[in-house]
Amino acid sequence: MKESRTLPTDYVSSPERTSSGRTLRTDEMILNMGPQHPSTHGVLRLELVVDGEIVVDVIPHIGYLHRCFEKHAEHMTNYQQVIPYADRMDYLSSMCNDWAYALAVEKLLKIEIPERVQYIRLIMAELQRIASHLIAVGTYAIDMGAFTPFLWCFRDRERILDLFEMTCGARLLYNYIWVGGVSHDLPPRFVEKTKDFCRDFRKTLKEVHDVLSYNEIFIKRTANVGVLPKDVAINYACSGPMLRGSGVDWDLRRDDPYGIYDRFEWAVQIGKGEAGTVGDCWDRYMVRMREMEESTKLIEQAVASIPEGNVQSAIPKRIRPEAGEVYVRSESPRGELGFYIVSDGTASPYRVKARAPAFVNLSVLSEISRGAMVADLVAIVGSVDIVLGEVDR
Amino acid sequence: MTAQEIYDNLKAKFGDAVGEAKLDALQPWIAISETRTREICQFLRDEPTFAFDYLSCLSGMDYPDGKLGVVYHLFSMTHRHKIVLRTMCTREHPHIQSVSAVWGTANWHEREAYDMFGIVFDEHPDLRRILCGDDYPGYPLRKDFKVPEFYNGMKVPY
Amino acid sequence: MGILNYKFESGNILITSLDGLLNWARLSSLWQMQFGLACCAIEMMAASASNFDIMRFGVIPRATPRQCDVMIVSGTVTLKMATRIKRLFDQMPEPRYVISMGSCSNCGGPYWEHGYHVLKGVDRVIPVDVYVPGCPPRPEALLEGIIKLQEKVRKESLAKKTVPTA
Ligand code: SF4
């Protein structure tokens, strides 16, 4: 096992740091990375303080995609209209965003959700989780210099998008999960096609494992890099694969249950440090890979037992919750997605705050990348799996 | 631990710094003084019977009565209980004590509240705007915010 | 290769105008600046991945503006980003083209009304050649945009090409 690369606590930039005995003066230099940079996954700008190749400090600058979600939510004429904006927040997992928002409003309204809707929502959210993780894994592979897994991941993601498209007509931003129901019932042949997909997808997973997960180069680039210890993860309120990668057994789907996750058999995956230290980039990557496997299981169980019913029976004609406030959280592919909604009794929300998992996860970046090499920083940023739309909202 | 017990404990320890509370709400909340938030939060985090180690969310607010405020959603990984804290300040003197020394995650959340509402968090290590540009005029999520006509020579309204 | 195999057997001579040759060369290798902004960027990525394969049109993503011919502005342009986009555009060598992808960069999209931090249309800072509508446009729509741009390039004459000014 390699020792983990962290900055010694007494680190000073000193002239005696060369091995040859000669003194070589090293200075700290400020390096700008982004907002246009192929490996920052969007418009993230990092201000690096480097000493040679070693990163002394990282200061993330965000807000290059601040699209005023909260202002829009306040200015809509009713609660339902916020959903398309919630879609656009984390554009890789729109279904999960819709669901999270709908959950919050449903809690304010105290309405019961029909059985069939619960099943459909779960299937959609898990398909979305797979699609989102596929992008995370595929782009991570590109960051590490492997191109082929990217193409495989996108190939399978397209099949999920086809399923979504046949359900609601959109490929990326669905506006599908509404308050109290869903916008369309499942189309004919959806169940068979989903089953087919699950069957084929296992093969893709195996292929990606073969070519990437246990690839020597990949392990060298990711194991022991960007180690996030358990207590730091909790102190920074990390969530999702970021938290589970650090070995914390925590998943809102199981521990703060919503929907019908408690009816199915599945397991929460956590990082175990198989390739290096617990909480390194490889663990986070691996948690995502294993979660896709679990999601496949969930989908298979759900499509096998989906009941009949009307999917729009519980949609309220008029959404006008009484004054009050709720904070409801759910597990999006990136972690704890919470909506804090304050209602003043009128038809539109008084305040909507989105607690975006990527925003919170990114805030720990400077903690875990001190002492890494500049090239490792790419591995670390990729393993956090940020979506800038959600970081900046 | 129930919200009532948490409230009683806090009231006993901090007296006047703990204000009104609504414990029968959908999600019970307790109001605390804006000058002692750090102390109270530190206590809530470190006391083993509470162990609120996870700050789920921190949201700025602009209340209808013209006051600004911050809402904290705390959660305990060990005991799995939740509580909501609220604190308020006036528009003229928008100062609230920072809790970023207690939870690292509060750092960015507070910067966001500063950016959007203009709430100044005292003792914050690095209070800069986070989402809008440094020279952006005004605090956008305040209810009386007016969209600027121009920003850096670019027209803003449609 | 079927047809071409028999076309150039004797002497390899092809007669065309200089403009025709140059334009053909330029339009079949429109290198694109690899630069995604928001949701539309995901569709742009999908367009360059397995199923749609934008590279068959000669569109190859490059990481630096100095090697690029076309900038695809894919997504919401915020006020903070607009100055950077302008700078990136200035760094691209002439002749350069801009495709505005998606409603956001066309006109502000869903954020046109309350978007206090959104630029309502990227054409307020840089000139745009092709607008691709949609929120998000499908990858096919982006391909159509590329073809439209190729048509535009085909009709140009280097001698008469006017320099776009911002
Ligand atoms: S046009 Fe629509 S899909 Fe494209 S960036 Fe704007 S909101 Fe996103």
XYZ file of C-alpha atoms and ligand atoms in Angstrom:
725
model
C 0.000 0.000 0.000
C 1.345 3.366 -0.962
C 1.482 5.979 1.703
C -1.097 8.637 1.206
C 0.010 11.919 -0.254
C -0.836 14.644 2.164
C 0.992 17.768 3.035
C 3.114 17.474 6.176
C 1.780 19.722 8.896
C 5.086 21.592 9.175
C 5.267 22.142 5.433
C 7.167 25.259 4.345
C 8.268 26.153 0.890
C 12.026 26.034 1.441
C 15.122 26.111 -0.779
C 16.473 22.773 0.551
C 13.815 20.703 -1.079
C 15.872 19.314 -4.008
C 17.446 15.894 -3.777
C 20.699 16.720 -5.558
C 22.054 18.877 -2.776
C 22.025 22.051 -4.803
C 19.696 24.705 -3.640
C 16.943 25.479 -5.993
C 14.769 28.336 -5.017
C 11.121 27.492 -5.296
C 8.418 30.043 -5.204
C 4.751 29.719 -4.840
C 2.926 30.439 -8.014
C -0.698 31.149 -8.652
C -2.244 29.172 -11.442
C -5.665 29.663 -12.861
C -7.702 26.671 -13.962
C -10.979 27.349 -15.700
C -13.656 28.532 -16.201
C -12.996 27.158 -19.651
C -11.081 23.982 -18.982
C -11.889 20.521 -20.291
C -11.550 18.785 -16.952
C -13.520 21.065 -14.680
C -16.851 19.582 -15.829
C -18.400 22.900 -16.666
C -17.660 26.421 -15.694
C -15.771 25.965 -12.476
C -12.765 28.133 -11.878
C -10.025 27.005 -9.538
C -7.341 29.287 -8.285
C -4.368 27.090 -7.454
C -1.430 28.069 -5.322
C 1.289 25.708 -6.462
C 4.843 25.104 -5.408
C 6.331 23.355 -8.408
C 3.940 20.491 -9.026
C 2.542 20.430 -5.534
C -0.766 22.064 -4.823
C -0.489 24.176 -1.697
C -3.990 25.564 -1.783
C -7.077 25.520 -3.963
C -9.628 28.283 -3.973
C -12.723 27.389 -5.978
C -14.578 30.259 -7.605
C -18.120 29.432 -8.535
C -21.153 31.313 -9.760
C -20.399 31.248 -13.470
C -23.686 29.462 -13.965
C -25.795 31.212 -11.351
C -29.242 31.149 -12.910
C -31.288 32.553 -10.056
C -33.339 29.431 -9.324
C -34.578 30.732 -5.993
C -35.718 34.053 -7.425
C -37.630 32.280 -10.164
C -39.287 29.978 -7.660
C -40.535 32.984 -5.698
C -41.893 34.696 -8.776
C -43.863 31.842 -10.294
C -47.616 32.084 -10.167
C -48.031 28.616 -8.692
C -46.110 25.769 -7.135
C -46.303 23.569 -10.198
C -44.416 26.035 -12.358
C -41.269 25.673 -10.302
C -40.727 22.108 -11.501
C -39.210 22.978 -14.902
C -36.691 25.159 -13.105
C -35.927 22.393 -10.643
C -35.299 20.224 -13.717
C -32.662 22.607 -14.932
C -30.862 22.789 -11.617
C -29.077 19.499 -11.768
C -29.515 18.700 -15.408
C -28.035 15.230 -15.140
C -30.640 14.041 -12.684
C -33.781 15.972 -13.494
C -36.106 13.194 -12.381
C -34.600 13.182 -8.916
C -34.886 16.965 -8.677
C -38.533 16.875 -9.682
C -39.196 14.206 -7.158
C -37.394 16.054 -4.389
C -39.385 19.207 -5.023
C -42.658 17.305 -5.345
C -41.937 15.524 -2.058
C -41.522 18.826 -0.278
C -44.741 20.322 -1.627
C -46.626 17.102 -0.958
C -45.454 17.222 2.609
C -46.761 20.779 2.929
C -50.076 19.727 1.406
C -50.183 16.412 3.292
C -51.423 14.400 0.315
C -51.291 10.656 -0.197
C -49.623 9.331 -3.321
C -51.207 6.438 -5.273
C -49.332 3.176 -5.395
C -48.669 3.133 -9.105
C -47.193 6.610 -8.967
C -44.826 5.554 -6.216
C -43.576 2.688 -8.354
C -43.180 4.850 -11.443
C -41.289 7.475 -9.502
C -38.930 4.930 -8.057
C -38.241 3.379 -11.442
C -37.613 6.768 -13.007
C -35.383 7.979 -10.211
C -33.275 4.841 -10.316
C -32.974 4.925 -14.097
C -31.910 8.510 -13.708
C -29.365 7.545 -11.097
C -27.834 5.075 -13.508
C -27.789 7.660 -16.291
C -26.172 10.219 -14.054
C -23.554 7.842 -12.702
C -22.808 6.730 -16.248
C -21.882 10.284 -17.136
C -19.875 10.624 -13.950
C -17.943 7.454 -14.704
C -17.575 8.163 -18.409
C -16.249 11.675 -18.005
C -14.051 10.545 -15.153
C -12.522 8.006 -17.495
C -11.804 10.787 -19.990
C -10.167 12.839 -17.273
C -7.913 9.881 -16.553
C -7.089 9.465 -20.212
C -9.342 6.544 -21.093
C -11.703 7.260 -23.940
C -13.406 3.947 -24.623
C -15.443 3.651 -21.395
C -16.885 7.085 -22.162
C -18.351 5.809 -25.405
C -19.756 2.709 -23.744
C -21.297 4.728 -20.965
C -22.941 7.110 -23.381
C -24.202 4.248 -25.491
C -26.071 2.809 -22.533
C -27.178 6.190 -21.307
C -28.845 6.765 -24.652
C -30.943 3.695 -24.036
C -32.157 5.138 -20.748
C -32.902 8.420 -22.465
C -34.924 6.492 -25.043
C -36.980 5.031 -22.216
C -37.569 8.493 -20.809
C -38.384 9.830 -24.209
C -41.020 7.238 -24.869
C -42.543 8.059 -21.495
C -42.664 11.831 -21.554
C -41.164 13.031 -24.805
C -38.049 14.700 -23.473
C -34.491 13.491 -23.445
C -32.911 15.583 -20.773
C -35.305 17.851 -18.895
C -38.524 16.016 -18.295
C -40.982 17.956 -16.139
C -42.370 14.491 -15.517
C -42.900 14.132 -11.790
C -45.607 16.538 -10.739
C -46.950 17.386 -7.337
C -49.274 14.485 -6.527
C -48.551 12.375 -9.572
C -46.735 12.123 -12.860
C -47.511 13.752 -16.156
C -48.022 10.628 -18.254
C -48.665 6.996 -17.548
C -46.059 4.488 -18.663
C -46.311 3.791 -22.392
C -46.937 0.288 -23.718
C -43.858 -1.941 -23.839
C -42.042 0.209 -21.302
C -41.790 -2.643 -18.848
C -40.298 -5.056 -21.361
C -37.855 -2.527 -22.657
C -36.734 -1.700 -19.156
C -36.199 -5.351 -18.421
C -34.164 -5.691 -21.591
C -32.106 -2.726 -20.605
C -31.383 -4.088 -17.137
C -30.263 -7.364 -18.611
C -27.889 -5.753 -21.092
C -26.665 -3.166 -18.669
C -25.082 -5.768 -16.405
C -22.791 -6.654 -19.302
C -21.734 -3.049 -19.739
C -20.968 -2.805 -16.058
C -18.776 -5.830 -16.286
C -16.998 -4.433 -19.321
C -16.334 -1.139 -17.581
C -15.055 -2.988 -14.535
C -12.731 -5.001 -16.720
C -11.333 -2.143 -18.674
C -11.320 0.631 -16.107
C -11.935 -0.242 -12.464
C -9.160 -2.755 -12.055
C -6.889 -1.221 -14.623
C -3.428 -0.706 -13.174
C -3.033 2.790 -14.577
C -6.421 3.851 -13.342
C -5.736 2.545 -9.858
C -2.383 4.315 -9.795
C -4.061 7.563 -10.694
C -6.903 7.335 -8.214
C -5.974 5.194 -5.215
C -4.684 7.169 -2.216
C -5.458 10.410 -3.984
C -7.765 12.989 -2.467
C -8.455 11.086 0.710
C -11.489 12.407 2.529
C -11.563 11.228 6.155
C -14.864 10.328 7.764
C -15.018 13.146 10.294
C -14.144 15.822 7.747
C -16.823 14.451 5.455
C -19.450 14.768 8.172
C -18.221 18.161 9.319
C -18.535 19.447 5.782
C -21.934 17.770 5.446
C -20.878 15.798 2.395
C -23.457 13.389 1.125
C -24.077 10.760 -1.484
C -21.189 8.778 -2.957
C -18.821 11.345 -1.493
C -19.861 10.446 2.045
C -20.279 6.749 1.387
C -16.901 6.627 -0.300
C -15.436 7.697 3.026
C -16.918 4.652 4.660
C -19.984 6.227 6.281
C -22.915 3.875 5.972
C -25.541 6.446 5.167
C -28.152 6.629 2.486
C -31.306 8.714 2.752
C -33.235 6.172 0.752
C -32.782 3.795 3.642
C -32.148 6.040 6.630
C -34.692 8.808 6.115
C -37.058 6.834 3.964
C -39.276 8.332 1.323
C -41.114 6.677 -1.524
C -41.236 2.907 -1.305
C -37.587 2.027 -1.041
C -38.204 0.001 2.089
C -40.151 -2.635 0.152
C -37.278 -3.831 -1.963
C -34.051 -5.645 -1.432
C -30.956 -3.650 -2.007
C -27.835 -2.666 -0.126
C -26.075 0.582 0.596
C -22.595 0.565 -0.895
C -19.713 2.109 0.974
C -16.039 2.599 0.251
C -13.793 0.006 1.840
C -10.388 1.149 0.702
C -9.725 -1.903 -1.455
C -7.228 -0.131 -3.685
C -5.744 2.258 -1.179
C -7.073 4.279 1.713
C -10.741 4.539 2.639
C -12.160 7.696 1.145
C -9.866 8.082 -1.846
C -10.943 8.809 -5.389
C -11.075 5.152 -6.319
C -13.518 4.447 -3.502
C -15.822 7.205 -4.633
C -15.663 5.919 -8.167
C -16.345 2.386 -7.021
C -19.314 3.410 -4.904
C -20.889 4.840 -8.043
C -20.214 1.698 -10.019
C -21.730 -0.495 -7.317
C -24.693 1.801 -6.859
C -25.571 1.317 -10.494
C -25.705 -2.384 -9.833
C -28.035 -1.810 -6.872
C -30.230 0.511 -8.900
C -30.553 -2.166 -11.538
C -31.780 -4.551 -8.855
C -34.277 -2.004 -7.603
C -35.628 -1.350 -11.074
C -36.011 -5.031 -11.825
C -37.955 -5.634 -8.629
C -40.131 -2.589 -9.174
C -41.080 -3.303 -12.773
C -41.907 -6.872 -11.849
C -44.471 -5.843 -9.248
C -45.873 -2.563 -10.531
C -49.620 -2.287 -9.825
C -52.274 -0.816 -12.079
C -53.954 2.468 -11.306
C -54.596 6.044 -12.270
C -51.463 8.168 -12.147
C -53.206 11.512 -11.992
C -55.917 10.911 -9.425
C -54.044 12.659 -6.606
C -52.898 15.732 -8.513
C -54.457 18.672 -6.702
C -56.536 21.080 -8.767
C -55.253 24.037 -6.883
C -52.089 24.040 -4.837
C -52.452 26.406 -1.947
C -50.758 25.015 1.154
C -51.457 26.680 4.460
C -48.740 28.863 5.902
C -45.830 26.846 7.160
C -42.437 25.580 6.202
C -40.759 22.270 5.496
C -37.320 21.016 4.725
C -37.482 17.739 2.862
C -34.465 15.878 1.649
C -33.973 12.992 -0.683
C -31.106 11.115 -2.196
C -30.172 12.421 -5.606
C -27.278 10.777 -7.462
C -24.980 13.348 -5.948
C -26.294 13.199 -2.423
C -28.701 14.948 -0.126
C -30.912 17.174 -2.209
C -33.102 19.197 0.099
C -35.786 21.747 -0.549
C -36.672 24.246 2.135
C -40.028 25.695 1.204
C -41.752 28.469 3.102
C -45.396 28.979 2.281
C -47.354 32.059 3.257
C -50.702 30.605 2.304
C -50.780 32.050 -1.197
C -50.575 30.187 -4.483
C -46.839 30.663 -4.922
C -44.016 29.860 -2.520
C -42.662 32.645 -0.342
C -39.185 31.210 -0.341
C -37.585 28.145 -1.847
C -34.069 27.243 -0.907
C -32.418 24.361 -2.656
C -29.753 22.609 -0.655
C -27.691 21.317 -3.514
C -25.467 18.330 -2.796
C -22.851 19.310 -5.360
C -22.486 22.757 -3.817
C -21.807 21.289 -0.409
C -19.572 18.517 -1.708
C -17.480 20.963 -3.649
C -16.832 23.082 -0.571
C -14.625 20.328 0.818
C -12.369 20.411 -2.252
C -9.655 22.601 -0.798
C -9.493 20.373 2.286
C -8.779 17.219 0.334
C -6.507 18.513 -2.377
C -3.756 20.200 -0.398
C -0.512 18.392 -1.043
C -1.684 16.674 -4.196
C 0.006 17.038 -7.565
C -1.610 19.289 -10.121
C -2.490 16.270 -12.242
C -4.101 14.621 -9.218
C -6.323 17.611 -8.821
C -8.049 16.618 -12.037
C -8.689 13.211 -10.522
C -10.041 14.764 -7.345
C -12.382 17.231 -9.031
C -13.682 14.457 -11.266
C -14.356 12.173 -8.324
C -16.461 14.795 -6.547
C -18.824 14.618 -9.542
C -20.071 18.143 -9.592
C -22.733 19.528 -11.845
C -22.251 23.232 -12.066
C -25.912 23.889 -12.675
C -26.541 22.630 -9.200
C -23.512 24.170 -7.563
C -24.564 27.605 -8.735
C -28.297 27.055 -9.168
C -34.543 13.386 21.811
C -37.740 15.322 21.241
C -37.872 18.970 20.344
C -39.380 19.765 23.741
C -36.394 18.246 25.567
C -33.941 20.054 23.357
C -35.742 23.305 23.987
C -35.832 22.787 27.755
C -32.144 21.958 27.841
C -31.191 24.989 25.778
C -33.424 27.277 27.803
C -31.885 26.040 31.038
C -28.368 26.555 29.768
C -28.611 29.755 27.742
C -31.591 31.541 29.281
C -32.467 34.664 27.372
C -30.447 33.774 24.306
C -33.098 31.186 23.502
C -36.278 32.865 22.418
C -39.660 31.648 21.328
C -40.194 28.243 19.831
C -42.860 26.440 17.904
C -42.636 22.840 18.923
C -45.893 21.557 17.452
C -45.108 22.688 13.896
C -44.533 20.264 11.034
C -40.849 20.658 11.773
C -40.370 22.233 15.212
C -38.133 25.244 15.445
C -36.412 27.250 18.158
C -35.377 30.881 17.852
C -31.940 31.835 19.166
C -30.136 35.110 19.632
C -28.069 36.311 16.687
C -25.109 37.280 18.851
C -24.673 33.876 20.485
C -25.291 31.453 17.646
C -21.785 30.068 17.698
C -21.845 29.247 21.359
C -25.217 27.561 21.151
C -24.333 25.579 18.053
C -21.036 24.492 19.549
C -22.936 23.205 22.563
C -25.437 21.377 20.391
C -22.686 19.746 18.411
C -20.368 18.738 21.249
C -22.825 17.682 23.933
C -23.073 13.896 23.500
C -26.797 13.783 24.217
C -27.466 16.086 21.243
C -24.515 15.402 18.941
C -25.803 17.508 16.064
C -22.822 16.802 13.871
C -24.463 17.406 10.504
C -25.648 20.806 9.347
C -28.073 19.857 6.602
C -28.929 23.283 5.373
C -28.482 26.931 6.174
C -30.829 29.336 4.454
C -31.043 33.084 4.448
C -34.499 34.583 4.760
C -36.164 37.914 4.142
C -39.249 37.891 6.365
C -42.438 39.754 5.513
C -41.986 42.061 8.514
C -38.779 43.418 7.001
C -36.373 41.468 9.172
C -33.635 39.288 7.754
C -32.840 35.930 9.212
C -31.088 32.622 8.926
C -32.568 29.151 9.352
C -30.389 26.210 10.342
C -31.473 22.628 9.793
C -29.485 20.419 12.094
C -29.330 16.688 12.129
C -27.531 14.135 14.219
C -25.956 11.149 12.531
C -25.647 9.301 15.833
C -29.074 9.915 17.365
C -30.945 10.560 14.124
C -32.911 13.476 15.479
C -33.466 16.852 13.881
C -34.078 20.389 14.994
C -34.513 23.696 13.234
C -32.934 26.849 14.619
C -33.859 30.359 13.601
C -32.188 33.623 14.158
C -33.084 37.122 13.042
C -31.491 40.480 12.574
C -32.629 43.872 11.403
C -32.194 45.277 7.919
C -30.266 48.269 9.258
C -27.790 46.205 11.224
C -27.627 42.811 9.472
C -25.075 41.050 11.646
C -25.192 37.430 12.771
C -22.465 35.412 14.389
C -20.892 32.870 12.059
C -21.039 29.152 12.791
C -18.395 28.156 10.272
C -16.026 27.315 13.106
C -18.512 24.686 14.258
C -19.409 23.096 10.923
C -17.102 23.468 7.942
C -20.034 23.325 5.588
C -21.419 26.580 6.988
C -18.594 28.487 5.338
C -20.043 28.403 1.835
C -23.647 28.510 2.981
C -22.950 31.709 4.884
C -21.151 33.214 1.953
C -24.221 32.459 -0.106
C -26.523 34.085 2.442
C -24.230 37.099 2.441
C -24.293 37.237 -1.326
C -28.047 36.884 -1.647
C -29.309 38.759 1.416
C -26.455 40.940 2.552
C -26.327 39.333 5.974
C -22.882 39.893 7.475
C -21.570 36.931 9.407
C -19.259 38.142 12.122
C -16.059 36.119 12.617
C -16.446 34.403 9.257
C -12.961 33.568 7.920
C -13.542 34.555 4.320
C -16.710 36.520 3.740
C -16.808 37.245 0.008
C -19.583 37.066 -2.519
C -19.822 33.578 -3.907
C -22.346 33.380 -6.742
C -22.668 36.868 -8.155
C -19.677 38.879 -9.267
C -17.793 40.892 -6.667
C -19.137 44.158 -8.008
C -22.730 43.073 -8.433
C -25.063 45.800 -7.175
C -27.485 44.850 -4.428
C -28.621 41.641 -2.780
C -30.811 39.770 -5.251
C -32.992 37.647 -2.992
C -34.132 40.523 -0.809
C -37.742 41.234 -1.590
C -37.042 44.875 -2.431
C -34.270 44.081 -4.922
C -34.392 45.931 -8.238
C -32.664 44.431 -11.255
C -29.908 46.788 -12.400
C -30.246 48.280 -15.869
C -26.619 47.629 -16.778
C -23.849 45.502 -15.342
C -20.301 45.960 -16.646
C -21.686 47.591 -19.774
C -24.089 44.726 -20.512
C -27.806 45.304 -20.516
C -29.475 43.093 -17.938
C -33.269 43.217 -18.470
C -34.647 41.439 -21.499
C -14.238 5.150 -50.880
C -16.156 3.502 -53.732
C -16.595 6.425 -56.095
C -13.335 8.156 -55.340
C -11.348 5.040 -56.176
C -12.137 5.406 -59.853
C -12.201 9.174 -60.140
C -8.510 9.928 -59.793
C -6.946 7.199 -61.860
C -5.331 9.256 -64.549
C -3.217 12.148 -63.427
C -5.074 13.118 -60.280
C -6.259 16.415 -61.661
C -9.239 18.169 -60.216
C -10.371 21.536 -61.416
C -12.065 23.905 -59.040
C -11.826 27.486 -57.951
C -9.455 28.433 -55.183
C -12.354 29.573 -53.045
C -14.098 26.298 -53.655
C -11.065 24.321 -52.544
C -10.381 26.414 -49.478
C -13.986 26.445 -48.417
C -14.248 22.704 -48.863
C -11.193 22.253 -46.677
C -12.460 24.646 -44.045
C -15.974 23.344 -43.854
C -14.917 19.758 -43.465
C -12.712 20.418 -40.497
C -14.583 22.798 -38.260
C -12.693 22.333 -35.045
C -14.845 23.100 -32.115
C -13.920 24.675 -28.850
C -14.540 22.191 -26.072
C -16.493 24.343 -23.785
C -19.764 23.505 -22.132
C -21.879 25.871 -20.137
C -25.041 24.222 -18.894
C -27.658 21.604 -19.673
C -27.195 22.091 -23.405
C -23.575 21.050 -22.998
C -24.766 17.583 -22.036
C -26.600 17.322 -25.328
C -23.458 18.591 -27.026
C -21.516 15.820 -25.320
C -24.162 13.331 -26.402
C -23.763 14.647 -29.947
C -20.064 13.863 -29.870
C -20.496 10.446 -28.233
C -21.535 7.082 -29.614
C -24.956 7.487 -31.148
C -24.627 10.782 -32.967
C -20.917 11.061 -33.634
C -20.438 14.696 -34.557
C -16.879 13.923 -35.629
C -18.050 12.577 -38.964
C -18.622 16.213 -39.913
C -15.040 17.016 -39.029
C -15.986 18.649 -35.776
C -13.262 17.766 -33.336
C -13.241 19.233 -29.852
C -10.088 21.128 -28.956
C -9.217 22.379 -25.529
C -7.815 25.751 -26.460
C -9.465 28.585 -28.373
C -6.354 29.215 -30.439
C -6.829 26.016 -32.440
C -10.521 26.410 -33.058
C -12.759 27.507 -35.876
C -16.120 27.324 -34.208
C -17.360 28.075 -30.750
C -20.552 26.344 -29.702
C -22.065 28.400 -26.909
C -24.070 25.652 -25.287
C -26.094 26.914 -22.420
C -26.913 29.801 -20.173
C -24.538 32.727 -20.381
C -24.406 34.514 -17.063
C -23.137 38.007 -16.518
C -20.080 36.638 -14.779
C -19.312 34.342 -17.698
C -20.077 36.797 -20.491
C -16.803 38.688 -20.193
C -14.904 35.392 -20.309
C -16.774 34.292 -23.398
C -15.872 37.540 -25.066
C -12.241 36.998 -24.213
C -12.255 33.402 -25.461
C -13.873 34.556 -28.666
C -11.188 37.196 -29.107
C -8.522 34.529 -28.703
C -9.849 32.453 -31.577
C -8.090 33.027 -34.894
C -9.984 34.317 -37.901
C -12.046 33.063 -39.646
C -14.162 32.084 -36.678
C -17.771 31.152 -36.259
C -20.196 30.972 -33.393
C -23.099 28.591 -32.992
C -25.506 29.592 -30.293
C -27.058 26.408 -28.975
C -30.269 26.497 -27.000
C -32.811 29.082 -26.009
C -30.669 30.382 -23.182
C -27.857 31.573 -25.342
C -30.278 32.650 -28.063
C -32.386 34.905 -25.881
C -32.222 34.018 -22.212
C -34.532 31.001 -22.475
C -36.504 30.218 -19.342
C -34.520 32.823 -17.462
C -35.486 35.784 -19.582
C -37.774 37.422 -17.076
C -36.389 37.107 -13.574
C -32.829 36.166 -14.412
C -30.998 38.981 -12.697
C -27.694 37.276 -13.372
C -28.348 35.916 -16.866
C -27.340 37.565 -20.104
C -30.382 37.553 -22.369
C -28.703 36.272 -25.474
C -25.041 35.717 -26.195
C -25.351 37.946 -29.270
C -25.177 40.880 -26.898
C -21.449 40.232 -26.509
C -20.296 38.237 -29.550
C -21.633 37.879 -33.110
C -23.546 34.677 -33.801
C -23.678 32.798 -37.116
C -26.173 30.036 -36.430
C -28.895 29.855 -33.800
C -30.065 26.403 -32.787
C -33.420 26.591 -31.005
C -34.629 24.250 -28.291
C -34.387 23.719 -24.598
C -32.293 21.648 -24.935
C -31.940 21.142 -28.688
C -31.674 17.498 -29.568
C -28.273 16.344 -30.807
C -29.801 16.076 -34.269
C -30.655 19.754 -34.083
C -27.053 20.577 -33.300
C -25.946 18.494 -36.279
C -28.373 20.472 -38.408
C -26.792 23.630 -37.058
C -23.382 22.376 -38.096
C -24.679 21.636 -41.590
C -26.174 25.117 -41.787
C -22.818 26.550 -40.816
C -21.124 24.459 -43.474
C -23.516 25.844 -46.055
C -22.588 29.294 -44.944
C -18.873 28.558 -45.185
C -19.347 27.046 -48.623
C -20.799 30.283 -49.968
C -18.056 32.478 -48.596
C -15.195 33.947 -50.506
C -11.973 34.521 -48.651
C -11.269 37.608 -50.714
C -14.564 39.162 -49.777
C -14.847 37.849 -46.272
C -15.685 40.598 -43.915
C -14.312 40.525 -40.433
C -17.094 40.268 -37.882
C -16.827 42.829 -35.192
C -18.228 42.383 -31.779
S -31.651 26.333 -23.322
Fe -32.630 25.010 -21.797
S -31.365 23.177 -21.830
Fe -30.161 24.780 -22.786
S -28.951 25.667 -21.151
Fe -30.823 26.854 -21.304
S -32.183 25.913 -19.811
Fe -30.550 24.472 -20.212
